[in-house]
Structure formats: C-alpha cells, structure tokens
XYZ file of C-alpha atoms in Angstrom:
604
model
C 43.267 -82.770 -25.654
C 41.749 -79.310 -25.527
C 39.082 -78.495 -22.944
C 36.422 -77.783 -25.619
C 37.017 -81.200 -27.151
C 36.643 -82.886 -23.778
C 33.358 -81.097 -23.133
C 32.119 -81.983 -26.636
C 32.959 -85.654 -26.196
C 31.262 -85.736 -22.801
C 28.110 -84.128 -24.207
C 28.173 -86.435 -27.206
C 28.488 -89.451 -24.912
C 25.454 -88.348 -22.894
C 23.467 -87.637 -26.072
C 24.372 -90.995 -27.571
C 23.380 -92.851 -24.423
C 20.022 -91.095 -24.254
C 19.435 -91.609 -27.957
C 19.781 -95.365 -27.495
C 16.923 -95.520 -25.019
C 13.332 -95.731 -26.157
C 10.214 -97.513 -24.920
C 10.108 -101.043 -26.260
C 7.346 -103.136 -27.809
C 4.120 -102.352 -29.597
C 1.797 -102.503 -26.563
C -0.430 -99.576 -25.629
C 1.139 -96.802 -23.554
C -0.038 -93.947 -21.383
C 0.321 -90.306 -22.410
C 3.004 -89.953 -19.738
C 5.335 -92.383 -21.530
C 6.244 -89.531 -23.881
C 7.179 -87.359 -20.896
C 9.735 -89.773 -19.443
C 13.163 -88.126 -19.510
C 15.931 -90.767 -19.559
C 18.330 -88.233 -18.016
C 16.133 -87.826 -14.919
C 13.204 -90.273 -14.663
C 11.023 -89.835 -11.576
C 13.138 -86.991 -10.143
C 10.831 -86.230 -7.191
C 11.874 -86.698 -3.565
C 10.961 -90.314 -2.749
C 10.252 -90.131 1.020
C 8.029 -87.121 1.769
C 7.020 -88.367 5.231
C 10.639 -87.995 6.411
C 12.335 -85.351 4.311
C 15.876 -84.010 4.450
C 17.147 -81.079 2.442
C 20.132 -82.771 0.804
C 19.883 -85.830 -1.435
C 20.776 -87.078 -4.907
C 18.686 -89.130 -7.313
C 20.532 -92.004 -9.022
C 17.721 -92.919 -11.443
C 18.676 -92.981 -15.108
C 20.415 -95.143 -17.678
C 22.500 -97.924 -16.130
C 24.260 -100.862 -17.772
C 22.474 -104.196 -17.472
C 22.995 -107.855 -18.235
C 20.760 -110.912 -17.947
C 22.830 -114.015 -17.374
C 22.578 -117.513 -15.967
C 22.046 -117.851 -12.214
C 25.252 -118.236 -10.203
C 27.659 -116.591 -12.637
C 30.196 -113.951 -11.641
C 29.691 -110.309 -12.555
C 29.492 -109.857 -16.331
C 32.653 -108.817 -18.156
C 30.473 -107.110 -20.747
C 26.947 -105.791 -20.348
C 24.038 -106.358 -22.739
C 23.091 -102.695 -23.016
C 21.351 -99.986 -21.051
C 18.295 -100.092 -18.815
C 16.323 -97.115 -17.548
C 16.163 -97.317 -13.747
C 13.738 -97.564 -11.980
C 11.664 -99.462 -14.547
C 11.605 -103.275 -14.313
C 13.407 -105.239 -17.017
C 10.148 -106.648 -18.424
C 8.598 -103.193 -18.852
C 8.520 -101.125 -22.021
C 9.932 -98.030 -20.301
C 13.031 -99.886 -19.136
C 14.137 -99.918 -22.750
C 14.758 -103.656 -22.356
C 11.390 -105.453 -22.181
C 12.962 -108.891 -21.744
C 11.941 -111.802 -19.554
C 14.464 -112.635 -16.821
C 12.993 -115.683 -15.076
C 14.070 -117.847 -12.146
C 17.013 -119.418 -14.013
C 18.728 -116.066 -14.550
C 19.992 -113.094 -12.615
C 19.742 -109.438 -13.559
C 22.929 -107.415 -13.132
C 23.137 -103.610 -13.064
C 26.089 -101.250 -13.058
C 26.344 -97.475 -12.819
C 28.691 -94.794 -11.541
C 27.889 -91.836 -9.323
C 29.742 -89.018 -7.626
C 29.504 -87.601 -4.125
C 28.659 -83.897 -3.877
C 31.577 -81.755 -2.735
C 29.548 -80.252 0.091
C 29.014 -83.674 1.649
C 32.559 -84.064 2.911
C 32.677 -85.516 6.411
C 29.156 -86.934 6.125
C 28.019 -90.523 6.159
C 26.486 -91.544 2.831
C 23.308 -93.629 2.811
C 22.376 -95.547 -0.339
C 18.589 -96.074 -0.592
C 16.520 -98.414 -2.757
C 12.772 -97.730 -2.852
C 11.963 -101.324 -3.842
C 13.659 -104.143 -5.742
C 11.948 -107.409 -6.631
C 13.109 -109.786 -5.114
C 16.560 -110.827 -3.787
C 19.155 -108.066 -4.045
C 22.912 -107.915 -3.528
C 24.697 -104.565 -3.629
C 28.379 -103.819 -4.340
C 30.216 -100.495 -3.966
C 33.613 -100.262 -5.630
C 33.729 -104.077 -5.856
C 32.886 -104.621 -2.179
C 29.608 -106.309 -1.282
C 27.969 -103.912 1.180
C 24.707 -105.739 1.823
C 21.743 -107.756 0.617
C 17.965 -107.706 0.958
C 15.003 -109.958 0.216
C 11.522 -108.617 -0.404
C 9.970 -106.856 -3.368
C 7.883 -104.162 -1.718
C 9.799 -102.267 0.973
C 12.738 -99.846 0.947
C 16.180 -100.714 2.251
C 19.426 -98.808 2.643
C 23.118 -99.219 3.401
C 25.676 -96.891 4.947
C 28.315 -96.998 2.231
C 30.680 -94.451 3.808
C 33.614 -96.850 4.444
C 33.603 -97.961 0.812
C 33.611 -94.553 -0.872
C 36.793 -93.658 -2.756
C 38.167 -90.160 -2.390
C 37.323 -88.086 -5.423
C 35.990 -89.323 -8.748
C 33.182 -91.708 -9.550
C 31.915 -94.502 -7.357
C 31.038 -97.854 -8.944
C 27.665 -99.336 -8.002
C 26.760 -102.901 -9.003
C 23.434 -104.531 -8.159
C 22.529 -108.199 -8.667
C 18.882 -109.313 -8.529
C 17.210 -112.706 -8.605
C 13.424 -113.056 -8.802
C 11.854 -116.516 -9.096
C 8.407 -115.085 -9.991
C 5.795 -117.840 -9.492
C 8.490 -120.519 -9.259
C 9.074 -119.339 -5.683
C 6.899 -118.958 -2.554
C 7.668 -115.254 -2.015
C 5.006 -112.496 -2.098
C 4.535 -111.452 -5.725
C 0.971 -110.211 -6.161
C -0.398 -110.942 -9.636
C 2.946 -111.709 -11.315
C 3.316 -114.992 -13.219
C 5.761 -116.137 -15.885
C 2.899 -117.018 -18.268
C 0.400 -114.147 -17.940
C -3.251 -114.793 -18.769
C -6.685 -113.915 -17.418
C -6.228 -112.171 -14.074
C -2.456 -112.856 -13.945
C 0.087 -110.347 -15.214
C 3.638 -109.858 -16.486
C 6.543 -110.481 -14.070
C 8.375 -107.538 -12.531
C 12.086 -108.186 -11.975
C 14.639 -105.892 -10.414
C 14.660 -102.231 -9.420
C 11.207 -100.655 -9.708
C 11.407 -97.666 -7.359
C 13.824 -94.763 -7.034
C 17.490 -95.288 -6.095
C 19.054 -92.372 -4.220
C 21.749 -91.264 -1.800
C 21.761 -88.753 1.035
C 24.361 -87.380 3.461
C 23.816 -87.693 7.212
C 25.850 -87.337 10.379
C 27.029 -90.444 12.195
C 24.118 -89.851 14.571
C 20.936 -89.670 12.508
C 17.198 -90.287 12.545
C 16.496 -93.592 10.809
C 12.684 -93.703 10.954
C 9.615 -92.191 12.606
C 6.715 -93.948 14.297
C 3.647 -91.703 14.554
C 0.399 -92.642 16.329
C -2.578 -90.284 16.714
C -4.961 -90.590 19.665
C -8.133 -88.695 18.844
C -9.829 -89.617 22.140
C -7.071 -87.966 24.177
C -6.138 -85.247 21.656
C -2.534 -86.400 21.551
C -0.004 -87.373 18.945
C 2.742 -89.845 19.835
C 5.957 -89.648 17.828
C 8.991 -91.829 18.348
C 12.217 -91.623 16.365
C 14.529 -94.530 15.729
C 18.052 -93.106 15.989
C 21.371 -94.544 14.863
C 24.390 -93.914 17.077
C 22.455 -92.376 19.968
C 24.155 -91.818 23.312
C 22.880 -91.073 26.809
C 21.732 -87.473 26.895
C 20.714 -87.249 23.240
C 17.310 -85.640 22.767
C 14.576 -85.592 20.125
C 12.783 -82.248 19.774
C 9.484 -82.124 17.895
C 7.734 -78.975 16.686
C 4.137 -79.169 15.432
C 2.982 -76.619 12.868
C -0.506 -75.643 11.741
C -0.266 -73.891 8.366
C 3.282 -72.813 9.143
C 2.608 -71.597 12.693
C 4.196 -73.509 15.549
C 1.483 -74.677 17.951
C 3.392 -77.163 20.103
C 6.946 -78.198 20.930
C 8.282 -81.007 23.091
C 11.542 -82.760 23.877
C 12.220 -86.315 24.991
C 15.349 -88.411 25.372
C 16.041 -90.752 22.489
C 14.099 -93.983 22.951
C 11.112 -92.329 24.603
C 8.042 -91.273 22.645
C 6.964 -87.655 22.525
C 3.291 -87.524 23.530
C 2.124 -84.082 22.495
C -1.251 -82.687 23.562
C -3.083 -80.679 20.901
C -5.739 -78.165 21.882
C -8.947 -78.683 19.865
C -7.205 -80.793 17.193
C -8.378 -80.644 13.601
C -9.503 -84.120 12.579
C -8.550 -85.706 9.260
C -11.185 -87.218 6.968
C -11.729 -87.674 3.226
C -13.946 -84.591 3.371
C -11.317 -82.543 5.243
C -7.849 -84.099 4.902
C -6.008 -81.753 7.239
C -2.350 -82.529 7.886
C -0.168 -81.082 10.627
C 3.455 -80.439 9.646
C 6.343 -81.320 11.952
C 10.042 -80.620 12.368
C 12.039 -83.282 14.177
C 15.520 -82.459 15.467
C 18.123 -84.751 16.978
C 20.105 -82.801 19.586
C 23.390 -84.036 20.987
C 25.502 -81.995 23.418
C 23.253 -78.971 22.779
C 23.883 -79.192 19.026
C 21.393 -80.123 16.305
C 22.999 -83.073 14.488
C 20.018 -84.079 12.331
C 16.729 -82.534 11.242
C 13.864 -83.921 9.173
C 10.446 -82.685 8.144
C 7.341 -84.819 8.472
C 3.580 -84.613 8.927
C 0.726 -86.389 10.673
C -3.051 -86.444 10.832
C -5.457 -86.737 13.721
C -7.791 -89.558 12.747
C -9.202 -92.654 14.396
C -10.435 -95.854 12.761
C -12.560 -98.216 14.846
C -15.739 -100.285 14.883
C -18.837 -100.078 17.063
C -22.328 -101.537 17.212
C -24.973 -99.105 15.943
C -28.472 -98.502 17.280
C -29.744 -101.482 15.280
C -27.105 -103.824 16.654
C -25.020 -103.842 13.450
C -21.237 -103.586 13.771
C -20.132 -100.519 11.830
C -16.836 -99.034 10.783
C -16.264 -95.686 12.398
C -14.059 -92.778 11.432
C -13.311 -90.386 14.269
C -15.975 -92.105 16.417
C -18.764 -91.680 13.864
C -20.332 -94.359 11.653
C -18.743 -94.023 8.236
C -19.395 -96.070 5.106
C -16.187 -96.752 3.190
C -16.555 -97.137 -0.564
C -13.843 -97.382 -3.172
C -12.310 -99.254 -6.081
C -9.962 -102.215 -6.163
C -6.744 -100.518 -7.257
C -3.940 -102.741 -8.562
C -1.451 -100.051 -9.527
C -0.310 -101.516 -12.868
C 0.809 -99.563 -15.936
C 1.033 -100.778 -19.559
C 4.387 -99.033 -20.055
C 5.956 -99.246 -16.568
C 4.209 -102.349 -15.101
C 4.673 -101.773 -11.327
C 6.132 -98.288 -11.882
C 4.108 -95.258 -12.928
C 5.798 -93.421 -15.826
C 5.817 -90.077 -13.990
C 4.799 -88.614 -10.652
C 1.775 -87.001 -12.301
C 0.711 -90.463 -13.488
C 1.169 -91.890 -9.986
C -1.204 -89.251 -8.615
C -3.684 -89.479 -11.500
C -5.542 -92.615 -10.414
C -6.167 -91.087 -6.967
C -7.464 -87.895 -8.583
C -9.859 -89.933 -10.727
C -10.965 -91.976 -7.712
C -11.967 -88.757 -5.945
C -13.677 -87.585 -9.140
C -15.790 -90.758 -9.042
C -17.008 -89.836 -5.546
C -15.185 -92.592 -3.658
C -13.637 -92.132 -0.218
C -11.460 -95.256 -0.099
C -9.053 -97.391 -2.157
C -8.265 -101.037 -1.611
C -4.623 -101.316 -2.665
C -4.707 -104.811 -4.079
C -1.789 -107.248 -3.477
C 0.787 -104.524 -4.126
C 2.606 -101.829 -2.168
C 3.076 -98.439 -3.803
C 5.967 -95.943 -3.646
C 5.772 -93.689 -0.613
C 4.668 -90.659 -2.616
C 1.428 -92.496 -3.465
C 0.484 -92.777 0.210
C 1.358 -89.132 0.804
C -1.007 -88.179 -2.021
C -3.749 -90.227 -0.329
C -2.975 -88.410 2.931
C -3.112 -85.032 1.219
C -6.161 -85.639 -0.956
C -8.270 -87.541 1.567
C -8.516 -91.209 0.595
C -8.799 -94.076 3.072
C -6.595 -97.041 2.173
C -7.014 -100.755 2.760
C -3.549 -102.211 2.351
C -3.269 -105.794 1.114
C -0.314 -108.036 1.771
C 0.933 -109.060 -1.688
C -0.100 -112.674 -2.200
C 2.346 -115.487 -2.775
C 2.984 -119.207 -2.521
C 0.239 -121.483 -3.868
C -2.630 -119.706 -5.574
C -6.187 -121.063 -5.706
C -7.682 -122.057 -9.038
C -9.596 -118.836 -9.321
C -12.478 -120.206 -11.367
C -13.222 -122.713 -8.561
C -12.406 -120.763 -5.406
C -13.748 -122.257 -2.210
C -14.142 -119.765 0.604
C -15.895 -121.714 3.318
C -14.060 -124.998 3.690
C -11.989 -123.788 6.617
C -8.932 -125.322 4.993
C -5.561 -123.617 4.965
C -2.322 -123.896 3.036
C 0.445 -125.847 4.703
C 3.395 -123.577 4.018
C 6.970 -124.738 4.325
C 8.958 -123.210 7.215
C 10.905 -121.115 4.687
C 7.727 -119.849 3.020
C 6.254 -118.883 6.394
C 9.473 -117.136 7.389
C 9.423 -115.095 4.160
C 5.764 -114.163 4.649
C 6.196 -113.010 8.246
C 9.359 -111.021 7.481
C 7.873 -109.197 4.529
C 4.463 -108.510 6.096
C 6.141 -107.088 9.224
C 8.392 -104.907 7.073
C 5.407 -103.617 5.071
C 3.431 -102.734 8.204
C 6.425 -101.036 9.819
C 7.256 -99.155 6.630
C 3.723 -97.802 6.157
C 2.769 -97.380 9.818
C 2.880 -93.567 9.955
C 0.694 -92.920 6.880
C -2.689 -91.813 8.284
C -4.644 -92.741 5.142
C -4.086 -96.459 5.824
C -6.933 -97.728 8.019
C -7.165 -101.492 7.290
C -4.547 -104.239 6.987
C -5.446 -107.227 4.768
C -3.106 -110.218 5.372
C -4.775 -112.593 2.861
C -6.785 -112.397 -0.351
C -9.160 -115.111 -1.612
C -7.450 -118.033 0.143
C -4.268 -117.440 -1.885
C -1.391 -118.490 0.369
C -3.755 -118.357 3.363
C -2.260 -120.154 6.362
C -2.528 -120.041 10.156
C -5.300 -117.486 9.679
C -6.164 -116.904 13.327
C -2.520 -116.711 14.397
C -1.495 -114.367 11.569
C -4.540 -112.160 12.120
C -3.956 -111.824 15.854
C -0.260 -111.176 15.230
C -1.189 -108.424 12.741
C -3.584 -106.837 15.232
C -1.075 -106.929 18.065
C 1.623 -105.491 15.804
C -0.626 -102.532 15.008
C -3.682 -102.215 17.286
C -4.395 -98.712 15.929
C -5.976 -100.078 12.735
C -8.585 -102.666 11.768
C -7.509 -106.072 10.461
C -9.392 -107.730 7.605
C -8.079 -111.260 8.019
C -9.040 -112.763 4.646
C -10.680 -110.663 1.952
C -12.957 -113.120 0.174
C -10.914 -116.015 1.520
C -11.638 -118.959 3.789
C -13.415 -117.345 6.717
C -12.492 -117.766 10.365
C -13.851 -116.022 13.441
C -10.907 -113.674 13.821
C -10.026 -110.080 13.133
C -12.391 -107.128 12.851
C -14.041 -107.814 9.490
C -15.984 -110.444 7.556
C -15.183 -109.717 3.919
C -17.356 -111.184 1.141
C -16.602 -111.261 -2.574
C -19.443 -111.591 -5.056
C -19.459 -111.062 -8.818
C -20.932 -109.379 -10.645
C -23.616 -107.813 -8.421
C -23.685 -107.186 -4.652
C -25.016 -109.938 -2.411
C -24.930 -110.417 1.348
C -24.859 -114.201 1.642
C -23.146 -114.158 5.039
C -23.395 -111.779 7.973
C -21.368 -111.514 11.165
C -23.076 -110.055 14.226
C -19.762 -109.722 16.084
C -17.594 -108.198 13.346
C -17.996 -105.606 10.622
C -19.415 -107.121 7.419
C -18.131 -105.733 4.117
C -18.350 -106.457 0.404
C -14.628 -106.656 -0.363
C -15.075 -107.140 -4.127
C -17.936 -106.959 -6.601
C -18.624 -105.588 -10.080
C -16.060 -106.329 -12.749
C -18.235 -104.895 -15.531
C -16.261 -105.283 -18.752
C -15.993 -102.975 -21.748
C -13.218 -103.740 -24.259
C -12.341 -100.648 -26.306
C -10.441 -101.165 -29.549
C -7.202 -99.225 -29.680
C -6.841 -99.341 -25.888
C -6.352 -103.069 -25.356
C -3.255 -104.842 -24.026
C -4.052 -107.821 -26.223
C -6.318 -108.006 -29.254
C -8.218 -111.102 -28.116
C -8.980 -113.086 -24.962
C -9.907 -110.014 -22.943
C -11.721 -110.769 -19.756
C -14.503 -109.365 -17.573
C -17.158 -110.934 -15.367
C -19.742 -109.539 -17.786
C -19.213 -107.436 -20.920
C -21.070 -104.585 -22.560
C -20.683 -102.605 -25.741
C -20.616 -98.930 -24.775
C -20.356 -96.351 -21.979
C -24.124 -95.985 -21.555
C -24.655 -99.723 -21.002
C -21.759 -100.018 -18.556
C -22.876 -96.953 -16.584
C -26.444 -98.239 -16.382
C -25.239 -101.601 -15.058
C -22.988 -99.876 -12.531
C -25.890 -97.757 -11.275
C -28.083 -100.863 -11.000
C -25.504 -102.537 -8.756
C -25.056 -99.345 -6.736
C -28.789 -99.206 -6.050
C -28.637 -102.801 -4.817
C -25.649 -101.932 -2.649
C -27.411 -98.939 -1.155
C -30.137 -101.233 0.201
C -27.518 -103.581 1.680
C -25.901 -100.641 3.493
C -28.977 -100.362 5.686
C -29.091 -104.081 6.424
C -25.468 -104.704 7.251
C -22.687 -103.789 4.808
C -20.286 -101.205 6.249
C -17.967 -100.914 3.240
C -17.716 -101.987 -0.382
C -15.011 -102.334 -3.042
C -15.809 -102.175 -6.764
C -13.543 -103.958 -9.253
C -11.704 -101.904 -10.537
C -9.891 -98.589 -11.131
C -8.431 -99.400 -14.554
C -8.217 -102.247 -17.017
C -5.103 -104.329 -16.352
C -3.511 -106.332 -19.165
C -6.193 -108.863 -20.183
C -8.806 -107.520 -17.753
C -11.177 -104.961 -19.279
C -13.332 -104.161 -16.242
C -11.885 -100.782 -15.213
C -13.450 -97.350 -14.892
C -10.645 -96.364 -17.257
C -8.759 -98.100 -20.026
C -5.346 -99.511 -19.117
C -3.623 -96.592 -20.873
C -5.805 -94.130 -18.868
C -6.820 -92.404 -22.113
C -10.562 -93.164 -21.939
C -13.060 -92.955 -19.078
C -15.368 -95.905 -19.754
C -18.295 -94.718 -17.638
C -20.158 -91.447 -17.136
C -18.101 -90.192 -14.193
C -20.654 -87.560 -13.132
C -23.407 -90.173 -12.949
C -21.124 -92.543 -11.034
C -20.157 -89.760 -8.613
C -23.815 -89.025 -7.920
C -24.816 -92.611 -7.150
C -21.615 -93.264 -5.170
C -22.372 -90.270 -2.961
C -25.858 -91.628 -2.376
C -24.452 -95.026 -1.369
C -21.986 -93.460 1.092
C -24.665 -91.225 2.618
C -27.193 -94.068 2.927
C -25.692 -95.116 6.260
C -26.676 -91.869 7.946
C -30.096 -91.490 6.362
C -33.043 -92.295 8.597
C-alpha cells in the first residue's frame, strides 16, 4: 500500500471516530459544550501545584462497554466514550445508566514518546468513581477505591518496546446501593438528589520520571514565625539524597535551602507577603531532588503565607480569623455540577467560570459541597483569592431531608466496612488537598447524613491537620467538638443556637427559587425553598435576608453560606441557571450588600 493511502486511511479513521461522537440527550447544555474537542478534551495540565515539563494527556475517545458484573473483558465493545466524562453524562457521548449490577469497561491505546527512553512511566487518573482496576497490555497493574482522589501506577515493567500500549480500565460503582461516599448521586434522581456519576471523570495522563522521583509535596505556612515548611515524599531515596527548594517572588529568587530527604525544609521569609481574598499573593517554588550531586527530578510548585484560626473578640464572641485578624467569611454553597458533564466541567474556562462569578458577587469564600473538584479548581481559588470550606462527600444512610433532626444527639451505626471506607477516603482527600492554601475549613459531615462517631472523627480530623479549622457537622446533629457550631436555616437567616466556646456560623440559608423557562433540567417538579417570578423579586428577597444577616454578624455569626451558586438539576435556587446562561439576580446589587455584610464585623 502506498504511503499516501496509509496516511489517508489513518486520517479518515480519526475523522470517522470523531464524527461518531456528539453530546447526547435533549437536556439543557452550557455554551462550553460546543467548544469540547473530542480529539483533545480538557487538554490543560492537571496538577499545577506539582508541575513537571514532560507529560502526555490520554483524554479522548476510548472504546467502552457496559456489561453484567463479574464478566470477563468484553470481546466486542458497545461504542466510543469521551474520556473524562462519566458514562451518564451527555458529553460522554453515551448517556447511559450503569448501575450496581453492571461494570463499565474502557479500552484505549497510547504510545510512549521517543524522548522518554530510559524513564519510568507513571499512569495517572485524576478521579474515577468508584472501584477501579487497571490493565496494561493484558496485565493487571493495580486497583483503587474512592471516587474523589487521584491515583497512579508505575507501568514501566509492562510497557512493550515500540508501538502502541493497550490500556483497559474496569469500573464498578454501586451508587446509592453502597455505603461509599457519593455526594448527591442516586439511581433515581429527584428533589435535591442528582444523576449518578460512574467511571472516569477527571483527566487520565502519563509522565516520565527517573527511578528516584518526587511523589508529593506537603506545604505548611507559619505566619506567626514567618516560615514555610515544605516536605517532599520521594520514591527510591537513598542516604545522602537531598531536596533543594528555591522560593521566588515574581520570578526573583529570595530564598534557597537544602535538606536530606525525609526532613522538612523550614524556610524563613523576611517580611512575608500574606495571602488573602483581597490580595491573593502566591510565592513560586522550584523543588529539586539531588542524588550524588546530580539533579534527578525537578518540579515547580507554589505556596501562600496565610493563617486560619479562631479567637475571642472584645465582646467575648469567638470569631474566625484570617492572618490573626477577625474576618467574616461569606460565600455560596457550590456543588460543582454541570448539565452536560455532570461532575466534569466541559472545559477549563467553564471550571474557572463559577469562581469568577463568585468573586463578581462580592463573596470571599466557597463551601465546596459534598464533592471534591479537579486540582485546577483549587489552584484557581488560590490564584483568585477565594477561601474554601471542603466537605467530605456524604455517603451511607441519608436522612429523610424533609424531616431532618439536628439535635437528637443520635448517630449512624456504620458497619465496619463502611467506617473503613469513610476513614480511608477522608484521609486521602485531606492528604491530597493539604497544600492548597485556599482551603481553610474541613467539614467531615453534612446534615447528619452518614454522621457517626462525631467526636472521634472530628478530633481525628483536627489531629490529622491542625493547621485548619474543623467544622464537625454542618447542619447536622451537634456535639461539643471541633472549632465550629454550624446552623442551617431556610429560607432566611436565624441564630437559634449559639456556642460561647466555638465559632458560630450559618452554614446554609437562602435557597430562593426562580425557574426560568428554556433553562430548566426538567419541565416540571422544580424545587426551591421559596419561589419568585423574576429577577427583581429574587434580588429584593436576597437583599432582605442579607440585611438580617448583617445584624446577626454583630451578635455572633462569624460566617455564612448562601444556597447556592447555580441551579442543579431539579433545584432552581441558584444565582445562575444550571446552564450558566442567565444571571438570575442583579449581581451589582448583590455585590454591594455582600460587601456590607462582610464589612459589618469591623464596623463600630
């Protein structure tokens, strides 16, 4: 066969594959759905807090099959799926339910770059929901459970010389038939419960490293002592290996220090620039692994000098503090769902958009609700100046939400397996997100859902990361533990409990509904705590609640969370429609009153 014919057939094959893909279903979509390129979806570097120069994105069209649980690998696949969009999503090109009785199989091929010869090859998954098994060239190389954290395998021994490498992934996700953390996913979505998310939903990628390499970074600022502590977890380290850290301020090196592997570098900064939502300054770093006087690995990272704490004010009220100053935290409940991608934003611009709009509304905080985002989302919060309360995704038994009981002091009796899953996944989430300075509060439980051993879990969370505040149960059954008493009240603000020993916050309120025709997930049965007919009415109600909240700031609230950033499926109580095409309130008016609420704490 002539060379031109081979090239033509190859191009035709690629064209045909791409032509087969299209978003599925007749549900509403964001404007970014049209920008999704099936040849290179979400092409951006997925781990900006620890960046290497060489890598390869494996996102794109893979083969997929949904088949009965326990079967061998499929002899024939059902079609193509666009990774990294979950099988139930429109943008996957599949939009099919998988369910607990089935498994989702993927297959693709990839090549190793010629310049990577002699390197170890790491295969990374940003997140896969929920139980994953991975095969390279028909060899099982590893498995992972957990839907919200990245995992990787060194696949070097299983790479064939030359040619394509075969990658097969098998996923099982029991949705709400299992006890695992799942957030708002249920197999029969209604009300405040949403569509299941099965399989790969974050970027898949490979990178070359030396046998000795930096696996992760653990960064802790100490504002009181003007120091930054950085510790690198290194694979293959030997006695004498050294970590060298350079700190840069706008490209200029201002500090450098070396320490043997296993020891933390505690670097003193002269007159450090503090990070805040008003001035989100980030220091850049270069981290080198040196062995026998040779640099064997180098990554880029960043950090911020910021402190989160609590302290009693002059009136005896426990207040949240940022950098040792009383600071009122105010932001939306942000669930991170998309009508076209479900858990996965269609593009990187879309991922950033909700944070941009949150800043436009005058907020300084986001409560990331029962979901963990891709790492780029947290970097955008770091860069743009948004404080983050990070929820543990809920799981196991859920309360009947219409009849929630917050003050019984009762707890779920989890099975040993359920507890083991919870502890494993919560630890992995905290470890994974530890170095992102925007995160200031950990939230182990939400509204009594799956709440168990509250005091023990809260104290364990605090001891695991004493550098942040712990909000033991946002709106849940309340125990005297942790740093925060968190009340939920809909629709308007109310302080029906107060804690003289802990910070008191309004962890959820609002939920003002406005269904807009042409921007609804479903035509009927849309839900909000209260509903209005137009932007003016909704804005007026929001301002009324904000005025009430401003008075509560003086008498004891130190933070508040409004529900919510966007509509989500059947919920119509967002600042924006689910497709992000309409702002449902007067954003300038909201910005003005939000600023007044935040500043009320420091007004005499």
